[in-house]
XYZ file of C-alpha atoms in Angstrom:
427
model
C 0.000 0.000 0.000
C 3.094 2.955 0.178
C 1.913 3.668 3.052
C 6.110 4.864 4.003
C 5.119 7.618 1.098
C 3.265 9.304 3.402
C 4.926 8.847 7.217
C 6.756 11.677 7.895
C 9.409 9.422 9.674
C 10.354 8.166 6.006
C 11.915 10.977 5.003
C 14.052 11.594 8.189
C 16.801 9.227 6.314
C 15.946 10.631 2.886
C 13.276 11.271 -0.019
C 12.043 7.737 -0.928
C 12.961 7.975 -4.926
C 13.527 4.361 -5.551
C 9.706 3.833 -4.560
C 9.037 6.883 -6.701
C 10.887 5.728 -9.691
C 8.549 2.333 -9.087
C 5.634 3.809 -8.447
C 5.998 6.072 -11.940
C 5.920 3.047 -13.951
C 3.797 0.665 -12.613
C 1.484 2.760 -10.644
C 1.714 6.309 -11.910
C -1.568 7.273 -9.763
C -1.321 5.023 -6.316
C -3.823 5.267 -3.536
C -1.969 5.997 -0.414
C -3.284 5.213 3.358
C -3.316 7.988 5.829
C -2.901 5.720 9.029
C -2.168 7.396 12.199
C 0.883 9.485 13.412
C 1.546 9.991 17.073
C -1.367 12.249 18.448
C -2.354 13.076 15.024
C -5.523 10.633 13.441
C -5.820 8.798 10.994
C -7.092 10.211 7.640
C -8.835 9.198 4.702
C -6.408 8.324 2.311
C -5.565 10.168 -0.914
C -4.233 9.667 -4.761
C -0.780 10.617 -4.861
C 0.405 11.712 -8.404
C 3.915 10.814 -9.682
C 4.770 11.123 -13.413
C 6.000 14.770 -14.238
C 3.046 15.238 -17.167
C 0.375 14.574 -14.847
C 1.832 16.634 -11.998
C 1.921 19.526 -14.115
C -2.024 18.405 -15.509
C -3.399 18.347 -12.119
C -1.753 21.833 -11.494
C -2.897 23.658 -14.192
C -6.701 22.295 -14.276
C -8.367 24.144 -10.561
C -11.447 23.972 -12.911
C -10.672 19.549 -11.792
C -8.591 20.053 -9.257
C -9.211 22.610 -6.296
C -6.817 24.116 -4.282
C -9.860 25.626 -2.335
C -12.131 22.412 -1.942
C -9.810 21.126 0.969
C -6.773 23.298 0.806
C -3.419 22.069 -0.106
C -2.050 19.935 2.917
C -2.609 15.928 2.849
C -3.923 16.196 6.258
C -7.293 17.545 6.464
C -8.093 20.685 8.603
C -9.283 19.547 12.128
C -12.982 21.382 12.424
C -15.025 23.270 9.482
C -13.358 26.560 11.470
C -10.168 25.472 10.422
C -11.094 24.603 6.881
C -12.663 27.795 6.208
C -9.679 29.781 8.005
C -7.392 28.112 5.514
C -9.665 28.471 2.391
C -9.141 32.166 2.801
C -5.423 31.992 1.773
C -4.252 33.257 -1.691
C -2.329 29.761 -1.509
C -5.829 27.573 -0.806
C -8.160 29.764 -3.494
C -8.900 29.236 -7.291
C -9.031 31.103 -10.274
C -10.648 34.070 -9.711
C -10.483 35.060 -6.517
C -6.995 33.758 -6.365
C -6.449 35.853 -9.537
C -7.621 39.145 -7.691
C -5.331 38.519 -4.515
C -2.103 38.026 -6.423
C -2.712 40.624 -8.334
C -2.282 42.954 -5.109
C 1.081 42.026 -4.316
C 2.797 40.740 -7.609
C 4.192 43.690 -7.715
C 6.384 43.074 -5.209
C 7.857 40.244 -6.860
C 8.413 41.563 -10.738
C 11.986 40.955 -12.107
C 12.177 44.620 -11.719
C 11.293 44.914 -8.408
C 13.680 42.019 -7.413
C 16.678 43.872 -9.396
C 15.958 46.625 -7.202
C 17.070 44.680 -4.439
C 20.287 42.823 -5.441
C 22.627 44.496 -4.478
C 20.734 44.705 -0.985
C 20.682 40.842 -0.958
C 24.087 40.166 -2.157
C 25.514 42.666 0.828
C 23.213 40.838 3.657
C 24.668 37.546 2.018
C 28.380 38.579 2.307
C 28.078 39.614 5.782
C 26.396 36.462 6.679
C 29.468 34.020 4.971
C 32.439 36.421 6.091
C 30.176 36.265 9.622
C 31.303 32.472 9.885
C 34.516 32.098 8.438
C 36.736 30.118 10.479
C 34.213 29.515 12.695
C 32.237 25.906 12.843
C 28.762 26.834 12.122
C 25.373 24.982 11.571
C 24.778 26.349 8.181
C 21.220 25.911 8.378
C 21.002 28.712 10.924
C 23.287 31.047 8.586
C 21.114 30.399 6.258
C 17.691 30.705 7.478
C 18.530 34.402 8.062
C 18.947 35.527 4.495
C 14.976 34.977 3.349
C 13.904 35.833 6.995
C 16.092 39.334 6.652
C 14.764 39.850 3.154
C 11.155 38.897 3.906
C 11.506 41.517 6.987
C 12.586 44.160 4.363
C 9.993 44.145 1.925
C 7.073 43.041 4.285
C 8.329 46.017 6.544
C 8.623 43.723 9.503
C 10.817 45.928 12.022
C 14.660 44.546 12.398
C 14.470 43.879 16.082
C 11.408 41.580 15.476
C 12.471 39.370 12.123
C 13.099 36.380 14.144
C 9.493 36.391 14.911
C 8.983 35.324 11.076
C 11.742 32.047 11.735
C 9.890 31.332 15.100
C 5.984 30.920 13.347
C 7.468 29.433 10.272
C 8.943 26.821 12.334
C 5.584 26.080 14.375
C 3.424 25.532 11.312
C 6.171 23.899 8.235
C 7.835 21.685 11.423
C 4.834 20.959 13.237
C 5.743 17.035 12.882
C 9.025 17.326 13.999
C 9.528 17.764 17.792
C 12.338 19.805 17.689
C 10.817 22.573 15.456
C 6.914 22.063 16.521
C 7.717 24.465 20.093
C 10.749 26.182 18.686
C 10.974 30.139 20.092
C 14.112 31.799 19.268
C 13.074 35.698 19.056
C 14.465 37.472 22.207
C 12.025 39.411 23.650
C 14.244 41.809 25.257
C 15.466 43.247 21.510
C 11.649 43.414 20.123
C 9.837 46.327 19.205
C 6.841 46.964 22.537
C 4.142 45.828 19.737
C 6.265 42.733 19.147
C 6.224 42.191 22.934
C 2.591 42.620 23.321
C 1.690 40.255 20.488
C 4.091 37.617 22.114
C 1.685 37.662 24.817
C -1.486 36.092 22.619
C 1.506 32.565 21.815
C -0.819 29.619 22.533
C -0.573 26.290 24.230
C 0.496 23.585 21.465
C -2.035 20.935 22.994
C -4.868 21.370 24.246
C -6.517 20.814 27.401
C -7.539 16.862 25.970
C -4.423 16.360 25.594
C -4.779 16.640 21.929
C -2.290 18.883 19.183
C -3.465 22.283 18.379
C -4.066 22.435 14.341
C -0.922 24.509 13.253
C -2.731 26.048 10.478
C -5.532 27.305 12.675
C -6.579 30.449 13.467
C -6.035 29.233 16.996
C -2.569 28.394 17.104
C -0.937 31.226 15.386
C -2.995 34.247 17.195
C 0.528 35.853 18.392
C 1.366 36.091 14.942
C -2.269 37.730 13.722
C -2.064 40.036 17.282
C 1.538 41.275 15.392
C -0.235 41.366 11.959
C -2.895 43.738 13.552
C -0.553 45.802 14.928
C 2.163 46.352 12.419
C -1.425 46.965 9.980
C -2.057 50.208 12.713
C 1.015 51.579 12.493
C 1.830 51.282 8.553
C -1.685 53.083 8.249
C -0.753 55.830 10.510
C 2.589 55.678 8.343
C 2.187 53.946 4.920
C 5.925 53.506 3.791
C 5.251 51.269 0.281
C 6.408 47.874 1.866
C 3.938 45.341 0.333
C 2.175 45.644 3.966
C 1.349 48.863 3.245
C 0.682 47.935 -0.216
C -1.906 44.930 0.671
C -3.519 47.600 3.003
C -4.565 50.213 0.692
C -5.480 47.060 -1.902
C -9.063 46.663 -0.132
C -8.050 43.453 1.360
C -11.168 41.978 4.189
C -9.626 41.483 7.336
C -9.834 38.363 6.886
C -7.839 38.265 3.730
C -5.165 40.599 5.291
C -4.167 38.184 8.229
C -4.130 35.019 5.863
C -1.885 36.937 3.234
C 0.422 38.153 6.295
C 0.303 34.113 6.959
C 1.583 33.498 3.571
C 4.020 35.635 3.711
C 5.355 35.078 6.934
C 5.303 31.358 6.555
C 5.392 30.053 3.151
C 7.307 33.109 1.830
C 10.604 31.723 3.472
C 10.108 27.906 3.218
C 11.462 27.487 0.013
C 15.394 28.608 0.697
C 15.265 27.612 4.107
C 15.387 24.548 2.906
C 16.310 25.167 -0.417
C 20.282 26.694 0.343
C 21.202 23.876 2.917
C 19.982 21.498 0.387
C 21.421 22.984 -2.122
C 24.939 23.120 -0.413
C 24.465 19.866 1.062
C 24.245 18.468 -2.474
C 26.855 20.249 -4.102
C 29.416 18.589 -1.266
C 28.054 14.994 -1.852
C 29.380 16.328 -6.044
C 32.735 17.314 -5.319
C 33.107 17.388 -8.833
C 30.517 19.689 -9.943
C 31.643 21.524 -7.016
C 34.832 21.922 -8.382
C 33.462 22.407 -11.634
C 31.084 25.596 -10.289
C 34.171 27.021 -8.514
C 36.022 27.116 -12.011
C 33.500 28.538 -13.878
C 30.860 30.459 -11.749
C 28.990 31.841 -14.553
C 27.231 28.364 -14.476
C 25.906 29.395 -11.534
C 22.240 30.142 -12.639
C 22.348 26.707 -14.276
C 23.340 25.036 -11.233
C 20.708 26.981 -8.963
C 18.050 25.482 -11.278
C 19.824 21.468 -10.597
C 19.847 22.395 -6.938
C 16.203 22.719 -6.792
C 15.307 19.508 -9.068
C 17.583 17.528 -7.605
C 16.614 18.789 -3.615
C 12.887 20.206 -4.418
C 12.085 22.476 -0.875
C 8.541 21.456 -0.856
C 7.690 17.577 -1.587
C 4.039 17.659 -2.607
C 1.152 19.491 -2.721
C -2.668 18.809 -2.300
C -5.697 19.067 -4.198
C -9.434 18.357 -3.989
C -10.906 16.215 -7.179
C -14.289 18.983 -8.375
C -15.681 16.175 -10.267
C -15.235 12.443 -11.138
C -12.497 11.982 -13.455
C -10.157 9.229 -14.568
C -6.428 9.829 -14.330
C -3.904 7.287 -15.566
C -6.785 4.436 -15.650
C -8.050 4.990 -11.638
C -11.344 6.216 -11.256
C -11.494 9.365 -8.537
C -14.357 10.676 -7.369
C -15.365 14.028 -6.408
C -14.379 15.259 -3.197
C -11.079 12.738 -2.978
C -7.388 14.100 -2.207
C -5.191 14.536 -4.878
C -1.294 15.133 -4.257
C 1.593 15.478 -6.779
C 4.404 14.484 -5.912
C 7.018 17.672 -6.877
C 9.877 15.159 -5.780
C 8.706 12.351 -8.491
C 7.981 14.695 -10.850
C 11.490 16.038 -10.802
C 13.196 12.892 -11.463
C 11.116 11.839 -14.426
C 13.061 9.519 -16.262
C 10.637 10.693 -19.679
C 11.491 14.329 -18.923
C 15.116 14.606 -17.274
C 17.852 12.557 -18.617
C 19.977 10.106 -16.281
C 17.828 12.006 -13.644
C 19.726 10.748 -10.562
C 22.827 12.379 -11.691
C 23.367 15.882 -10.145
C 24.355 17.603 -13.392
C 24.832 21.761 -12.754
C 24.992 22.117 -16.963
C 21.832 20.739 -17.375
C 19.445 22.060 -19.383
C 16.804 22.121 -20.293
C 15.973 21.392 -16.918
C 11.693 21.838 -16.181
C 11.554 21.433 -12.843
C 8.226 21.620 -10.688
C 10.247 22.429 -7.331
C 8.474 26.362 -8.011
C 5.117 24.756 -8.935
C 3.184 24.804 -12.210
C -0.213 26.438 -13.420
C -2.234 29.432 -11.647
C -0.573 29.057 -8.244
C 3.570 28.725 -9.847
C 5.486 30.450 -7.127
C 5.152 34.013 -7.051
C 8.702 34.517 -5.509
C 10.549 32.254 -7.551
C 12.460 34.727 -8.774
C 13.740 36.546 -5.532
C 13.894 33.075 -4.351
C 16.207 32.426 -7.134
C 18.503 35.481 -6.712
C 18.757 34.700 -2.714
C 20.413 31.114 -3.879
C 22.543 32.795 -6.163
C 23.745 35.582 -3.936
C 24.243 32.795 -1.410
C 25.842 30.453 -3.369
C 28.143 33.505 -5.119
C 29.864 33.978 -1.508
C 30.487 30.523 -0.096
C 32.050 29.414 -3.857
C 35.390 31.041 -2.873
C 35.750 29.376 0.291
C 36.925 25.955 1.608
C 34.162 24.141 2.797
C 34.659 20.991 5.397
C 31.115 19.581 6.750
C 31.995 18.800 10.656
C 28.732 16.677 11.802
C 26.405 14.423 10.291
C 23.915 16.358 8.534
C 20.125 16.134 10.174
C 17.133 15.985 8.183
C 13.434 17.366 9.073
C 10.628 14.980 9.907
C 8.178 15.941 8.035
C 6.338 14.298 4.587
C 5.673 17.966 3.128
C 9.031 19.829 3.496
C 12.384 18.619 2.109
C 14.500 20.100 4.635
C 17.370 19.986 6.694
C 17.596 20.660 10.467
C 21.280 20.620 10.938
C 24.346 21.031 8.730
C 27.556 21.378 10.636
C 30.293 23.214 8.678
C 33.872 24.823 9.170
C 34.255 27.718 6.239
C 37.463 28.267 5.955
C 38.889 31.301 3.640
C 40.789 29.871 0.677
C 44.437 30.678 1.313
């Protein structure tokens, strides 16, 4: 039955793409049990989608496949509450009230607005490497402050409070890992006073059954919507054209302001913090196309683009069947999960040549890691220079991993936890 596709304990040792590569040709669409994982129940079961065509058919068709119906996690929301919480996200909506919201803030993420803040983003990344040289360093950490600093910037998120942004991120995209489910980092001596009062609001993370607190309720993050309100008060009083600002005076509900301060907050960083240390960690498990970058760095944008097929951030993502339909000879029937597999996808055998083999020339390479369709990643592309800015600084340096790296539990993210390094300046 697969079932190991969907425990999160699975991927604590690595992405299962032997099963995948099985699973594409015998069983291209599998059904896949939900059972039971620690305090969290047992679900329904879902399709799970593996072939890189029909990944990027499911994607582009919400008129078949919602991204509203049920949202786009595997597990279902706990109460209707939750569900309709969620629904309200840019990232859970269709075509065209999906349309309407990312037309508020795409501006924000143009290839003009991004150039606009390059040489911003290659200056944070320098300080960050030169920061750790000849120090040992978990590189994960270093990392995970470039797209929290950058977020911080455009969202106009105060300095003394970006941490705040790591801290909720971890609580909802590690909520399956122990170690990032309660993490708090953000010292509350350094915040801002309406950082410290929103701080106050932090829930419980069970509750008083005994029982998890949904991490995508509106329950479990109201710290984060108590900050949301109050960084909304004072960019009214003083509108300073951050996309806050923007998204305010864009006739957003309420209700559509918290989720898109959500999105941003939480899915806006999840892509490099796991991308860069995946990225990295591959590159060192190459030596040779290591070696190979470091002689020739204008393959750099090339090898960004490998980095992300070959370590995709995000795994898989969710959708709701509108109607029945027949996909790949299984019958599904309205109303039934349906998750593509972003990993599978990317190692197509039919799409990517020798796909197992980390190749930093290749091309062309049509990855899914930024998604496909209505809902492709709208920061891809500041994603993309953050990796290359990144990338750009360690390249000169020696680079000795000091630890055995440790990988997140979790079935939806593909990240890393830990990644002990030494940078060293080349001599």
């Amino acid at each position: 039955m697969h079932e190991e596709i969907f425990l999160p304990s699975t991927y604590t040792t690595g992405v299962p793409y032997e099963t995948f590569g099985k699973l594409r040709a015998e069983s291209p669409v599998a059904r896949i049990p939900e059972p039971a994982v620690g305090p969290w129940p047992a679900g329904p079961g879902y399709w799970a989608v593996f072939r890189h065509a029909d990944v990027k058919h499911v994607l582009r068709s919400p008129d078949l496949f919602s991204s509203n119906l049920g949202a786009t996690q595997i597990r279902d929301p706990d109460t209707p509450e939750d569900l309709a919480f969620v629904r309200a996200m840019m990232l859970n909506q269709d075509p065209p009230d999906h349309s309407r919201l990312r037309r508020i803030v795409a501006a924000a993420f143009t290839p003009r607005a991004v150039r606009a803040l390059e040489d911003t983003i290659s200056a944070r990344a320098r300080t960050l490497i030169t920061s750790a040289l000849n120090e040992d360093t978990d590189f994960v950490e270093l990392a995970a402050d470039l797209p929290v600093w950058t977020l911080a910037h455009i969202m106009g998120v105060p300095d003394s409070d970006r941490r705040l942004l790591y801290d909720w991120s971890s609580r909802v995209i590690g909520y399956q890992d122990d170690e990032y489910a309660g993490l708090s980092t953000a010292d509350a001596a350094s915040m801002s006073p309406m950082a410290r009062e929103a701080t106050k609001y932090r829930p419980a993370l069970t509750r008083p059954d005994g029982r998890p607190v949904n991490p995508r309720s509106y329950t479990a993050l109201a710290d984060m919507f108590a900050y949301a309100h109050a960084l909304a008060a004072e960019k009214r009083k003083n509108p300073s054209g951050d996309i806050m600002s923007r998204m305010l005076e864009g006739g957003l509900t309420t209700q559509e302001f918290e989720n898109m301060f959500f999105l941003f907050a939480v899915a806006g960083n999840e892509t490099l913090r796991n991308g860069i240390p995946g990225g990295l960690h591959t590159l060192l498990d190459h030596p040779a196309e290591l070696a190979r970058l470091r002689a020739d760095p204008s393959l750099l944008p090339s090898a960004v683009e490998e980095m992300l097929r070959y370590w995709p951030p995000v795994m898989d993502f969710r959708r709701t069947a509108t109607t029945p339909l027949r996909l790949c000879g299984q019958d599904i029937d309205a109303g039934d999960k349906v998750v593509v597999y972003h990993a599978s996808a990317n190692r197509d055998e039919t799409v990517f040549p020798s796909p197992d083999r980390f190749d930093i020339t290749r091309t062309p390479n049509d990855h899914v890691s930024f998604g496909f369709g209505p809902h492709f990643c709208l920061g891809a592309h500041l994603a993309r220079t953050q990796m290359r800015a990144v990338f750009r600084e360690l390249l000169p340096h020696d680079i000795t991993r000091t630890g055995t790296p440790v990988r997140l539990t979790s079935n939806f993210q593909n990240g890393l936890k830990h990644l002990p390094l030494h940078l060293a300046p080349t001599p």
